[in-house]
PDB file of C-alpha atoms in Angstrom:
ATOM      1  CA  UNK A   1      12.799 -19.047  22.804  1.00  0.00           C
ATOM      2  CA  UNK A   2      13.255 -15.388  22.047  1.00  0.00           C
ATOM      3  CA  UNK A   3      11.486 -12.458  23.583  1.00  0.00           C
ATOM      4  CA  UNK A   4       9.974  -9.985  21.145  1.00  0.00           C
ATOM      5  CA  UNK A   5      10.015  -6.310  22.027  1.00  0.00           C
ATOM      6  CA  UNK A   6       6.804  -4.556  21.025  1.00  0.00           C
ATOM      7  CA  UNK A   7       6.337  -0.834  20.707  1.00  0.00           C
ATOM      8  CA  UNK A   8       3.010   1.000  20.709  1.00  0.00           C
ATOM      9  CA  UNK A   9       3.059   1.750  16.980  1.00  0.00           C
ATOM     10  CA  UNK A  10       4.950  -1.296  15.764  1.00  0.00           C
ATOM     11  CA  UNK A  11       3.195  -4.294  17.272  1.00  0.00           C
ATOM     12  CA  UNK A  12       3.324  -6.360  14.103  1.00  0.00           C
ATOM     13  CA  UNK A  13       4.341  -9.885  14.986  1.00  0.00           C
ATOM     14  CA  UNK A  14       5.421 -11.025  11.539  1.00  0.00           C
ATOM     15  CA  UNK A  15       2.399 -13.294  11.394  1.00  0.00           C
ATOM     16  CA  UNK A  16       0.292 -10.941   9.308  1.00  0.00           C
ATOM     17  CA  UNK A  17      -1.836  -9.730  12.177  1.00  0.00           C
ATOM     18  CA  UNK A  18      -1.010  -6.068  11.626  1.00  0.00           C
ATOM     19  CA  UNK A  19      -1.401  -3.390  14.207  1.00  0.00           C
ATOM     20  CA  UNK A  20      -4.552  -1.317  13.975  1.00  0.00           C
ATOM     21  CA  UNK A  21      -6.070   1.385  11.786  1.00  0.00           C
ATOM     22  CA  UNK A  22      -4.741   4.260  13.874  1.00  0.00           C
ATOM     23  CA  UNK A  23      -1.135   3.043  13.960  1.00  0.00           C
ATOM     24  CA  UNK A  24      -1.250   2.284  10.223  1.00  0.00           C
ATOM     25  CA  UNK A  25      -2.531   5.787   9.442  1.00  0.00           C
ATOM     26  CA  UNK A  26       0.039   7.282  11.848  1.00  0.00           C
ATOM     27  CA  UNK A  27       2.766   5.438   9.920  1.00  0.00           C
ATOM     28  CA  UNK A  28       1.447   6.877   6.646  1.00  0.00           C
ATOM     29  CA  UNK A  29       1.294  10.373   8.188  1.00  0.00           C
ATOM     30  CA  UNK A  30       4.890  10.061   9.400  1.00  0.00           C
ATOM     31  CA  UNK A  31       5.961   9.342   5.812  1.00  0.00           C
ATOM     32  CA  UNK A  32       3.563  11.820   4.160  1.00  0.00           C
ATOM     33  CA  UNK A  33       2.729  14.675   6.541  1.00  0.00           C
ATOM     34  CA  UNK A  34       1.404  16.886   3.738  1.00  0.00           C
ATOM     35  CA  UNK A  35      -1.301  14.386   2.710  1.00  0.00           C
ATOM     36  CA  UNK A  36      -4.357  13.107   4.528  1.00  0.00           C
ATOM     37  CA  UNK A  37      -3.260   9.574   5.441  1.00  0.00           C
ATOM     38  CA  UNK A  38      -6.588   7.861   4.810  1.00  0.00           C
ATOM     39  CA  UNK A  39      -6.969   9.446   1.362  1.00  0.00           C
ATOM     40  CA  UNK A  40      -3.387   8.558   0.431  1.00  0.00           C
ATOM     41  CA  UNK A  41      -3.908   4.944   1.494  1.00  0.00           C
ATOM     42  CA  UNK A  42      -7.228   4.737  -0.348  1.00  0.00           C
ATOM     43  CA  UNK A  43      -5.649   6.127  -3.549  1.00  0.00           C
ATOM     44  CA  UNK A  44      -2.765   3.637  -3.422  1.00  0.00           C
ATOM     45  CA  UNK A  45      -5.016   0.696  -2.545  1.00  0.00           C
ATOM     46  CA  UNK A  46      -7.316   1.667  -5.422  1.00  0.00           C
ATOM     47  CA  UNK A  47      -4.338   1.636  -7.754  1.00  0.00           C
ATOM     48  CA  UNK A  48      -3.185  -1.721  -6.415  1.00  0.00           C
ATOM     49  CA  UNK A  49      -6.631  -3.167  -7.084  1.00  0.00           C
ATOM     50  CA  UNK A  50      -6.010  -2.466 -10.777  1.00  0.00           C
ATOM     51  CA  UNK A  51      -2.653  -4.265 -10.749  1.00  0.00           C
ATOM     52  CA  UNK A  52      -3.069  -7.265  -8.447  1.00  0.00           C
ATOM     53  CA  UNK A  53      -5.304 -10.283  -8.860  1.00  0.00           C
ATOM     54  CA  UNK A  54      -8.557 -10.378  -6.931  1.00  0.00           C
ATOM     55  CA  UNK A  55      -7.264 -13.380  -4.986  1.00  0.00           C
ATOM     56  CA  UNK A  56      -4.125 -11.578  -3.846  1.00  0.00           C
ATOM     57  CA  UNK A  57      -6.123  -8.470  -2.946  1.00  0.00           C
ATOM     58  CA  UNK A  58      -8.367 -10.688  -0.801  1.00  0.00           C
ATOM     59  CA  UNK A  59      -5.326 -12.295   0.884  1.00  0.00           C
ATOM     60  CA  UNK A  60      -3.829  -8.869   1.561  1.00  0.00           C
ATOM     61  CA  UNK A  61      -7.099  -7.625   3.074  1.00  0.00           C
ATOM     62  CA  UNK A  62      -7.324 -10.703   5.317  1.00  0.00           C
ATOM     63  CA  UNK A  63      -3.911  -9.923   6.805  1.00  0.00           C
ATOM     64  CA  UNK A  64      -4.954  -6.413   7.770  1.00  0.00           C
ATOM     65  CA  UNK A  65      -6.567  -5.672  11.114  1.00  0.00           C
ATOM     66  CA  UNK A  66     -10.371  -5.725  10.825  1.00  0.00           C
ATOM     67  CA  UNK A  67     -10.692  -1.976  11.347  1.00  0.00           C
ATOM     68  CA  UNK A  68      -8.376  -1.351   8.367  1.00  0.00           C
ATOM     69  CA  UNK A  69      -9.847  -3.821   5.870  1.00  0.00           C
ATOM     70  CA  UNK A  70     -12.453  -1.373   4.594  1.00  0.00           C
ATOM     71  CA  UNK A  71      -9.736   0.745   2.991  1.00  0.00           C
ATOM     72  CA  UNK A  72      -8.696  -2.216   0.839  1.00  0.00           C
ATOM     73  CA  UNK A  73     -12.022  -2.955  -0.817  1.00  0.00           C
ATOM     74  CA  UNK A  74     -12.675  -5.172  -3.844  1.00  0.00           C
ATOM     75  CA  UNK A  75     -12.089  -2.780  -6.681  1.00  0.00           C
ATOM     76  CA  UNK A  76     -12.104   0.957  -6.426  1.00  0.00           C
ATOM     77  CA  UNK A  77     -15.437   2.694  -5.886  1.00  0.00           C
ATOM     78  CA  UNK A  78     -14.219   5.688  -7.922  1.00  0.00           C
ATOM     79  CA  UNK A  79     -13.549   3.662 -11.054  1.00  0.00           C
ATOM     80  CA  UNK A  80     -15.761   1.497 -13.189  1.00  0.00           C
ATOM     81  CA  UNK A  81     -15.714  -2.146 -12.223  1.00  0.00           C
ATOM     82  CA  UNK A  82     -14.983  -4.276 -15.214  1.00  0.00           C
ATOM     83  CA  UNK A  83     -12.288  -6.358 -16.787  1.00  0.00           C
ATOM     84  CA  UNK A  84      -8.853  -5.299 -15.693  1.00  0.00           C
ATOM     85  CA  UNK A  85      -6.738  -4.336 -18.619  1.00  0.00           C
ATOM     86  CA  UNK A  86      -3.033  -3.801 -18.701  1.00  0.00           C
ATOM     87  CA  UNK A  87      -2.230  -0.611 -16.812  1.00  0.00           C
ATOM     88  CA  UNK A  88       0.904   1.218 -17.847  1.00  0.00           C
ATOM     89  CA  UNK A  89       3.071   3.322 -15.574  1.00  0.00           C
ATOM     90  CA  UNK A  90       1.806   6.721 -16.697  1.00  0.00           C
ATOM     91  CA  UNK A  91      -1.852   5.701 -16.436  1.00  0.00           C
ATOM     92  CA  UNK A  92      -1.275   4.203 -12.996  1.00  0.00           C
ATOM     93  CA  UNK A  93       0.506   7.291 -11.659  1.00  0.00           C
ATOM     94  CA  UNK A  94      -2.176   9.554 -13.145  1.00  0.00           C
ATOM     95  CA  UNK A  95      -4.946   7.420 -11.635  1.00  0.00           C
ATOM     96  CA  UNK A  96      -3.398   7.603  -8.144  1.00  0.00           C
ATOM     97  CA  UNK A  97      -2.713  11.340  -8.561  1.00  0.00           C
ATOM     98  CA  UNK A  98      -6.300  12.038  -9.658  1.00  0.00           C
ATOM     99  CA  UNK A  99      -7.715   9.922  -6.842  1.00  0.00           C
ATOM    100  CA  UNK A 100      -5.663  11.868  -4.325  1.00  0.00           C
ATOM    101  CA  UNK A 101      -5.979  15.194  -6.171  1.00  0.00           C
ATOM    102  CA  UNK A 102      -2.193  15.483  -6.165  1.00  0.00           C
ATOM    103  CA  UNK A 103       0.458  16.275  -8.718  1.00  0.00           C
ATOM    104  CA  UNK A 104       1.652  13.184 -10.649  1.00  0.00           C
ATOM    105  CA  UNK A 105       5.271  13.931  -9.695  1.00  0.00           C
ATOM    106  CA  UNK A 106       4.342  13.336  -6.022  1.00  0.00           C
ATOM    107  CA  UNK A 107       2.849   9.894  -6.635  1.00  0.00           C
ATOM    108  CA  UNK A 108       6.053   7.895  -6.216  1.00  0.00           C
ATOM    109  CA  UNK A 109       6.559   9.434  -2.763  1.00  0.00           C
ATOM    110  CA  UNK A 110       2.928   8.668  -1.859  1.00  0.00           C
ATOM    111  CA  UNK A 111       3.335   5.077  -3.050  1.00  0.00           C
ATOM    112  CA  UNK A 112       6.514   4.686  -1.027  1.00  0.00           C
ATOM    113  CA  UNK A 113       4.891   6.068   2.141  1.00  0.00           C
ATOM    114  CA  UNK A 114       1.802   3.865   1.937  1.00  0.00           C
ATOM    115  CA  UNK A 115       3.830   0.818   0.897  1.00  0.00           C
ATOM    116  CA  UNK A 116       6.150   1.318   3.896  1.00  0.00           C
ATOM    117  CA  UNK A 117       3.165   1.384   6.256  1.00  0.00           C
ATOM    118  CA  UNK A 118       1.575  -1.605   4.507  1.00  0.00           C
ATOM    119  CA  UNK A 119       4.755  -3.661   4.912  1.00  0.00           C
ATOM    120  CA  UNK A 120       4.280  -3.312   8.662  1.00  0.00           C
ATOM    121  CA  UNK A 121       0.905  -5.023   8.348  1.00  0.00           C
ATOM    122  CA  UNK A 122       1.600  -8.109   6.245  1.00  0.00           C
ATOM    123  CA  UNK A 123       3.896 -11.101   6.408  1.00  0.00           C
ATOM    124  CA  UNK A 124       7.112 -11.243   4.443  1.00  0.00           C
ATOM    125  CA  UNK A 125       5.644 -14.078   2.361  1.00  0.00           C
ATOM    126  CA  UNK A 126       2.644 -11.942   1.437  1.00  0.00           C
ATOM    127  CA  UNK A 127       4.910  -8.997   0.598  1.00  0.00           C
ATOM    128  CA  UNK A 128       6.853 -11.240  -1.788  1.00  0.00           C
ATOM    129  CA  UNK A 129       3.615 -12.388  -3.466  1.00  0.00           C
ATOM    130  CA  UNK A 130       2.616  -8.768  -4.001  1.00  0.00           C
ATOM    131  CA  UNK A 131       6.035  -7.915  -5.410  1.00  0.00           C
ATOM    132  CA  UNK A 132       5.784 -10.851  -7.792  1.00  0.00           C
ATOM    133  CA  UNK A 133       2.492  -9.584  -9.234  1.00  0.00           C
ATOM    134  CA  UNK A 134       3.502  -5.943  -9.535  1.00  0.00           C
ATOM    135  CA  UNK A 135       4.760  -4.677 -12.872  1.00  0.00           C
ATOM    136  CA  UNK A 136       8.545  -4.306 -13.049  1.00  0.00           C
ATOM    137  CA  UNK A 137       8.242  -0.512 -13.007  1.00  0.00           C
ATOM    138  CA  UNK A 138       6.619  -0.652  -9.538  1.00  0.00           C
ATOM    139  CA  UNK A 139       8.550  -3.532  -7.960  1.00  0.00           C
ATOM    140  CA  UNK A 140      11.490  -1.282  -7.048  1.00  0.00           C
ATOM    141  CA  UNK A 141       9.290   1.166  -5.135  1.00  0.00           C
ATOM    142  CA  UNK A 142       7.621  -1.736  -3.273  1.00  0.00           C
ATOM    143  CA  UNK A 143      10.986  -3.298  -2.362  1.00  0.00           C
ATOM    144  CA  UNK A 144      12.568   0.040  -1.383  1.00  0.00           C
ATOM    145  CA  UNK A 145       9.654   0.797   0.951  1.00  0.00           C
ATOM    146  CA  UNK A 146      10.106  -2.615   2.622  1.00  0.00           C
ATOM    147  CA  UNK A 147      13.781  -1.946   3.197  1.00  0.00           C
ATOM    148  CA  UNK A 148      13.305   1.684   4.189  1.00  0.00           C
ATOM    149  CA  UNK A 149      15.636   2.908   1.464  1.00  0.00           C
ATOM    150  CA  UNK A 150      15.300   5.163  -1.548  1.00  0.00           C
ATOM    151  CA  UNK A 151      12.671   7.370   0.039  1.00  0.00           C
ATOM    152  CA  UNK A 152      11.744   9.843  -2.683  1.00  0.00           C
ATOM    153  CA  UNK A 153      11.871  13.518  -1.777  1.00  0.00           C
TER     154      UNK A 153
END
């Protein structure tokens, strides 16, 4: 039997129980100090809702702490709810940038920061499911955020 060391901001057990809203937003802020953490997370989650199946979005939400689940709603309230079409890279980046009111060239860094914080909330199995549903052009950013490498500047 091993003893797990838990820190105040990294209490994730690997069982998908997450930490809490404050520690998640603190993790986003640490990655993206120039952005409001909640808005950055909402913009990225909104974008993800256009790329991932409803079932996977529901599974992701269920792994988050209850006080964080509201940020990962079914569909994005800023965009029309309807059939999900194929979203290309430029449209996706522009959508996240517009949602956040940021420059499109900053979106990859925002994605990386929110993805890194999100990885601390979900199980490895769930992270692999997400990666499998992401388009190839976004899989690298998701994987790099999990490994803590390739942090865009």
